[in-house]
Coordinates of C-alpha atoms in Angstrom, one line a residue:
M1 CA 114.0 -118.1 4.1
R2 CA 114.2 -114.6 2.6
I3 CA 117.8 -114.1 1.9
V4 CA 120.2 -111.3 0.7
F5 CA 123.2 -112.8 -1.1
L6 CA 126.5 -111.0 -1.3
G7 CA 129.2 -112.5 -3.6
T8 CA 131.3 -111.7 -6.7
P9 CA 133.4 -114.3 -8.4
E10 CA 132.7 -117.6 -10.1
M11 CA 133.1 -119.5 -6.8
A12 CA 130.0 -117.8 -5.5
V13 CA 127.7 -118.7 -8.4
A14 CA 127.1 -122.3 -7.4
P15 CA 126.0 -121.4 -3.8
L16 CA 123.7 -118.8 -5.2
R17 CA 122.0 -121.2 -7.6
A18 CA 121.8 -123.9 -5.0
L19 CA 120.0 -121.6 -2.5
V20 CA 117.4 -120.7 -5.2
D21 CA 117.0 -124.4 -6.1
A22 CA 116.5 -125.2 -2.4
G23 CA 113.5 -122.9 -2.4
H24 CA 114.9 -119.9 -0.6
E25 CA 113.7 -116.5 -1.7
V26 CA 116.7 -114.4 -2.7
V27 CA 115.3 -110.9 -2.4
L28 CA 118.5 -109.1 -3.4
V29 CA 122.0 -109.9 -4.7
V30 CA 124.8 -107.5 -3.9
T31 CA 128.0 -107.7 -5.9
R32 CA 130.8 -105.5 -7.2
A33 CA 130.2 -102.9 -9.9
D34 CA 130.7 -103.8 -13.5
K35 CA 134.3 -103.6 -14.8
R36 CA 135.6 -102.5 -18.1
R37 CA 137.3 -105.3 -20.0
G38 CA 138.7 -106.0 -23.5
R39 CA 139.7 -103.8 -26.4
G40 CA 136.3 -102.3 -26.6
N41 CA 136.5 -101.3 -23.0
E42 CA 132.9 -102.6 -22.6
L43 CA 131.4 -103.0 -19.1
S44 CA 131.4 -106.6 -17.9
P45 CA 129.3 -107.9 -14.9
S46 CA 130.7 -110.1 -12.2
P47 CA 129.9 -113.8 -12.5
V48 CA 127.4 -113.5 -9.7
K49 CA 125.6 -110.6 -11.3
A50 CA 125.4 -112.5 -14.6
A51 CA 123.9 -115.5 -12.8
A52 CA 121.5 -113.3 -10.8
I53 CA 120.2 -111.6 -13.9
E54 CA 119.7 -115.0 -15.5
L55 CA 117.7 -116.1 -12.4
G56 CA 115.6 -112.9 -12.5
L57 CA 116.9 -111.6 -9.2
A58 CA 117.3 -108.0 -8.1
V59 CA 120.9 -106.8 -8.1
S60 CA 122.7 -103.9 -6.5
H61 CA 126.3 -102.8 -6.2
D62 CA 125.6 -101.0 -2.9
V63 CA 126.0 -102.9 0.4
D64 CA 123.7 -100.4 2.1
E65 CA 120.8 -101.7 -0.1
V66 CA 120.8 -104.6 2.4
L67 CA 119.1 -102.2 4.8
T68 CA 116.3 -101.7 2.3
A69 CA 116.0 -105.4 1.7
V70 CA 115.5 -105.9 5.4
S71 CA 112.9 -103.1 5.9
R72 CA 111.0 -103.5 2.7
D73 CA 111.4 -107.1 1.7
H74 CA 111.7 -108.6 5.2
A75 CA 115.0 -110.3 4.5
E76 CA 115.9 -112.7 7.4
L77 CA 119.5 -113.6 6.7
G78 CA 122.5 -112.4 4.7
V79 CA 124.7 -115.0 3.0
V80 CA 128.2 -114.0 2.0
V81 CA 130.4 -116.0 -0.4
A82 CA 133.7 -114.4 -1.6
F83 CA 132.2 -111.0 -1.7
G84 CA 135.5 -109.1 -1.6
Q85 CA 134.2 -106.1 0.3
I86 CA 133.9 -105.2 4.0
V87 CA 130.4 -105.4 5.4
K88 CA 130.2 -102.6 7.9
P89 CA 128.7 -102.7 11.5
H90 CA 125.6 -100.7 10.6
V91 CA 124.6 -103.4 8.2
L92 CA 125.6 -106.3 10.4
D93 CA 123.4 -104.8 13.1
V94 CA 120.2 -105.1 11.2
V95 CA 120.3 -108.7 10.0
P96 CA 122.3 -111.8 10.9
M97 CA 124.8 -112.8 8.3
V98 CA 126.7 -116.0 7.5
N99 CA 129.8 -116.4 5.5
L100 CA 130.9 -119.5 3.5
H101 CA 134.7 -119.5 3.9
F102 CA 136.9 -121.9 2.0
S103 CA 139.2 -123.0 4.8
L104 CA 139.1 -124.8 8.1
L105 CA 139.1 -121.7 10.4
P106 CA 141.0 -120.3 12.1
R107 CA 143.6 -121.5 9.6
W108 CA 143.8 -119.3 6.6
R109 CA 141.6 -116.4 7.4
G110 CA 141.6 -113.8 4.7
A111 CA 141.5 -113.4 0.9
A112 CA 143.4 -116.4 -0.6
P113 CA 142.7 -119.4 1.6
V114 CA 142.7 -122.0 -1.2
E115 CA 146.0 -120.9 -2.7
R116 CA 147.7 -120.5 0.7
A117 CA 146.6 -124.0 1.9
L118 CA 148.1 -125.6 -1.2
L119 CA 151.3 -123.5 -1.1
A120 CA 151.9 -124.4 2.5
G121 CA 151.6 -128.1 1.8
D122 CA 148.5 -128.7 3.8
E123 CA 147.1 -132.2 3.3
V124 CA 143.6 -131.2 4.3
T125 CA 141.5 -128.0 4.0
G126 CA 137.8 -127.5 3.8
G127 CA 134.9 -125.1 4.1
C128 CA 133.2 -123.4 7.0
V129 CA 129.8 -121.8 7.4
M130 CA 130.5 -119.1 9.9
A131 CA 128.9 -116.0 11.6
L132 CA 130.0 -112.8 9.8
E133 CA 131.2 -110.1 12.1
E134 CA 133.4 -107.0 11.8
G135 CA 136.7 -108.9 12.3
L136 CA 138.5 -110.7 9.5
D137 CA 136.9 -114.2 9.4
T138 CA 136.8 -114.2 13.2
G139 CA 133.1 -115.3 13.7
G140 CA 132.0 -118.5 15.3
V141 CA 131.5 -121.6 13.1
Y142 CA 128.1 -123.3 12.5
A143 CA 129.4 -126.2 10.4
R144 CA 132.6 -127.3 8.7
R145 CA 133.6 -130.0 6.2
E146 CA 137.0 -131.3 5.3
V147 CA 138.4 -131.7 1.8
P148 CA 141.8 -133.5 1.2
I149 CA 144.5 -132.0 -0.9
G150 CA 146.3 -134.5 -3.1
P151 CA 150.0 -134.3 -4.1
E152 CA 149.1 -133.3 -7.6
T153 CA 146.0 -131.3 -6.9
T154 CA 146.0 -127.8 -8.6
A155 CA 144.3 -124.8 -7.1
A156 CA 141.7 -124.9 -9.8
E157 CA 140.8 -128.5 -9.0
L158 CA 140.8 -127.8 -5.3
R159 CA 138.6 -124.7 -5.8
D160 CA 136.0 -126.8 -7.6
E161 CA 136.0 -129.4 -4.8
L162 CA 135.7 -126.8 -2.1
V163 CA 132.8 -125.1 -3.9
D164 CA 131.0 -128.4 -4.2
A165 CA 131.5 -129.3 -0.6
G166 CA 130.8 -125.8 0.7
T167 CA 127.7 -125.4 -1.3
T168 CA 126.2 -128.6 0.1
L169 CA 127.2 -127.5 3.6
L170 CA 125.6 -124.2 3.2
V171 CA 122.3 -125.6 1.9
E172 CA 122.2 -128.2 4.7
T173 CA 122.8 -125.5 7.3
L174 CA 120.1 -123.2 6.0
A175 CA 117.6 -126.1 5.7
R176 CA 117.1 -125.9 9.4
P177 CA 114.9 -123.2 11.0
L178 CA 117.0 -120.1 11.6
S179 CA 116.1 -120.0 15.3
E180 CA 117.7 -123.5 15.8
W181 CA 121.2 -122.5 14.9
V182 CA 121.8 -118.8 14.2
D183 CA 122.7 -118.0 17.9
R184 CA 124.6 -121.2 18.4
S185 CA 127.9 -120.9 16.6
E186 CA 131.1 -122.4 18.1
P187 CA 134.2 -120.3 18.7
Q188 CA 137.1 -120.9 16.5
V189 CA 139.8 -123.0 18.2
G190 CA 143.4 -123.5 17.1
E191 CA 146.3 -121.6 15.6
V192 CA 145.3 -118.5 13.6
T193 CA 147.0 -118.1 10.2
Y194 CA 146.3 -115.5 7.5
A195 CA 145.9 -116.0 3.7
S196 CA 147.1 -112.7 2.3
K197 CA 146.5 -111.8 -1.3
F198 CA 149.1 -112.6 -3.9
T199 CA 151.1 -110.1 -6.0
S200 CA 152.6 -110.8 -9.4
A201 CA 156.0 -111.0 -7.7
D202 CA 154.8 -113.8 -5.5
F203 CA 154.4 -116.0 -8.6
E204 CA 158.0 -115.6 -9.8
I205 CA 159.8 -118.9 -9.4
D206 CA 162.9 -118.8 -7.2
W207 CA 164.8 -121.8 -8.6
S208 CA 166.9 -122.0 -5.4
M209 CA 163.8 -123.2 -3.5
P210 CA 163.2 -126.9 -2.8
S211 CA 161.6 -128.6 -5.8
V212 CA 158.5 -129.5 -3.8
D213 CA 157.9 -125.8 -3.1
I214 CA 158.3 -124.9 -6.7
H215 CA 155.9 -127.6 -7.7
R216 CA 153.3 -126.3 -5.3
L217 CA 153.7 -122.8 -6.6
I218 CA 153.1 -124.0 -10.2
R219 CA 150.0 -126.0 -9.0
V220 CA 148.6 -122.7 -7.5
G221 CA 148.7 -121.3 -11.1
G222 CA 150.3 -118.2 -12.6
A223 CA 153.9 -119.2 -11.8
W224 CA 156.5 -117.6 -14.1
T225 CA 160.2 -117.2 -14.8
N226 CA 162.5 -115.2 -17.0
F227 CA 164.0 -116.7 -20.2
R228 CA 166.0 -114.6 -22.6
G229 CA 164.7 -111.4 -21.1
K230 CA 161.0 -112.3 -21.4
R231 CA 158.4 -113.8 -19.1
L232 CA 157.7 -117.5 -19.5
K233 CA 154.8 -119.0 -17.5
I234 CA 155.1 -122.5 -16.2
N235 CA 151.4 -123.7 -16.3
A236 CA 152.0 -127.3 -15.3
A237 CA 154.9 -129.5 -14.2
R238 CA 155.7 -132.8 -12.6
L239 CA 158.2 -133.9 -10.0
D240 CA 160.6 -136.5 -11.4
D241 CA 163.3 -137.8 -9.0
G242 CA 163.2 -134.6 -7.0
A243 CA 163.4 -132.3 -10.1
V244 CA 160.7 -130.0 -11.4
V245 CA 160.0 -131.0 -15.0
P246 CA 157.7 -128.4 -16.9
T247 CA 155.0 -130.0 -19.0
V248 CA 153.0 -126.9 -20.2
V249 CA 154.4 -123.5 -20.7
Q250 CA 153.3 -120.2 -22.1
P251 CA 155.7 -117.7 -23.7
E252 CA 155.0 -114.1 -23.3
G253 CA 152.3 -113.0 -25.7
K254 CA 151.6 -116.5 -26.9
A255 CA 149.2 -119.4 -26.2
P256 CA 150.0 -122.3 -23.8
M257 CA 152.0 -125.1 -25.4
S258 CA 153.7 -128.3 -24.4
F259 CA 157.1 -127.9 -23.0
E260 CA 158.5 -130.2 -25.7
A261 CA 157.0 -127.9 -28.4
W262 CA 158.5 -124.8 -26.7
R263 CA 161.9 -126.4 -26.4
N264 CA 162.0 -127.5 -30.0
G265 CA 161.2 -123.9 -31.1
A266 CA 163.4 -122.1 -28.6
R267 CA 166.3 -124.5 -28.8
P268 CA 167.9 -123.4 -25.5
D269 CA 171.6 -123.9 -25.1
A270 CA 172.9 -126.2 -22.5
D271 CA 174.1 -123.3 -20.3
E272 CA 170.9 -121.2 -20.5
L273 CA 169.0 -121.2 -17.3
F274 CA 165.5 -120.2 -16.3
G275 CA 165.4 -117.2 -14.1
A276 CA 168.6 -115.6 -15.5
P277 CA 168.5 -111.8 -16.0

């Protein structure tokens, strides 16, 4: 098929490459505008844009360019993977669009389904190929695939597994003629939950929470606490007899290190506690 691909982060790169490898003609890639990064304030493309340039594909930062791709290049389908922007009705009206969403809809609609599933203690999540419509992840589902969440699985590991499963699901779905499935999605059934974005405050560890909840937050990535008036990231930890035992930490302004190395250097007193003002 002739496809318009809309995506931005690293999670969307494998699906883009897989569609090209499967023989689809990606006539346009739409992604976010370049961002300024680093000390030199140089412009940096999104991971999807970098991959598209490598693949020799046309790239735009304007969603309305989809209209041109339909009229000029005869695009038949839009494929959306972690795009991060709203696709407005006047675009949806000109070409059918599908979205690869990384949850088992209607559970975890929204921006952070991977992290919210892990934080909630879900034992299973997955991916859905769904019809894109104006509502937030409300469209009917064409195909879904489950992915288990282990007791020690981190968000980074889960993200990789979901991308692998979701990419395969997307390619399998698009391998069939469009007319056989595009008008045959199944309505979402079940309790609706929403995966809201995280703020920095969401990652501060509340040491009064149950240990299992703290461990989940650390597995999500980015968890932090205060120690001697500075921020200390807890990058990894294990549960030992119901207690959270940090294994990798990162002091403010420094590189990650083992908890033992940090403790030997910081020499905390017996009455010093994480999270104290």
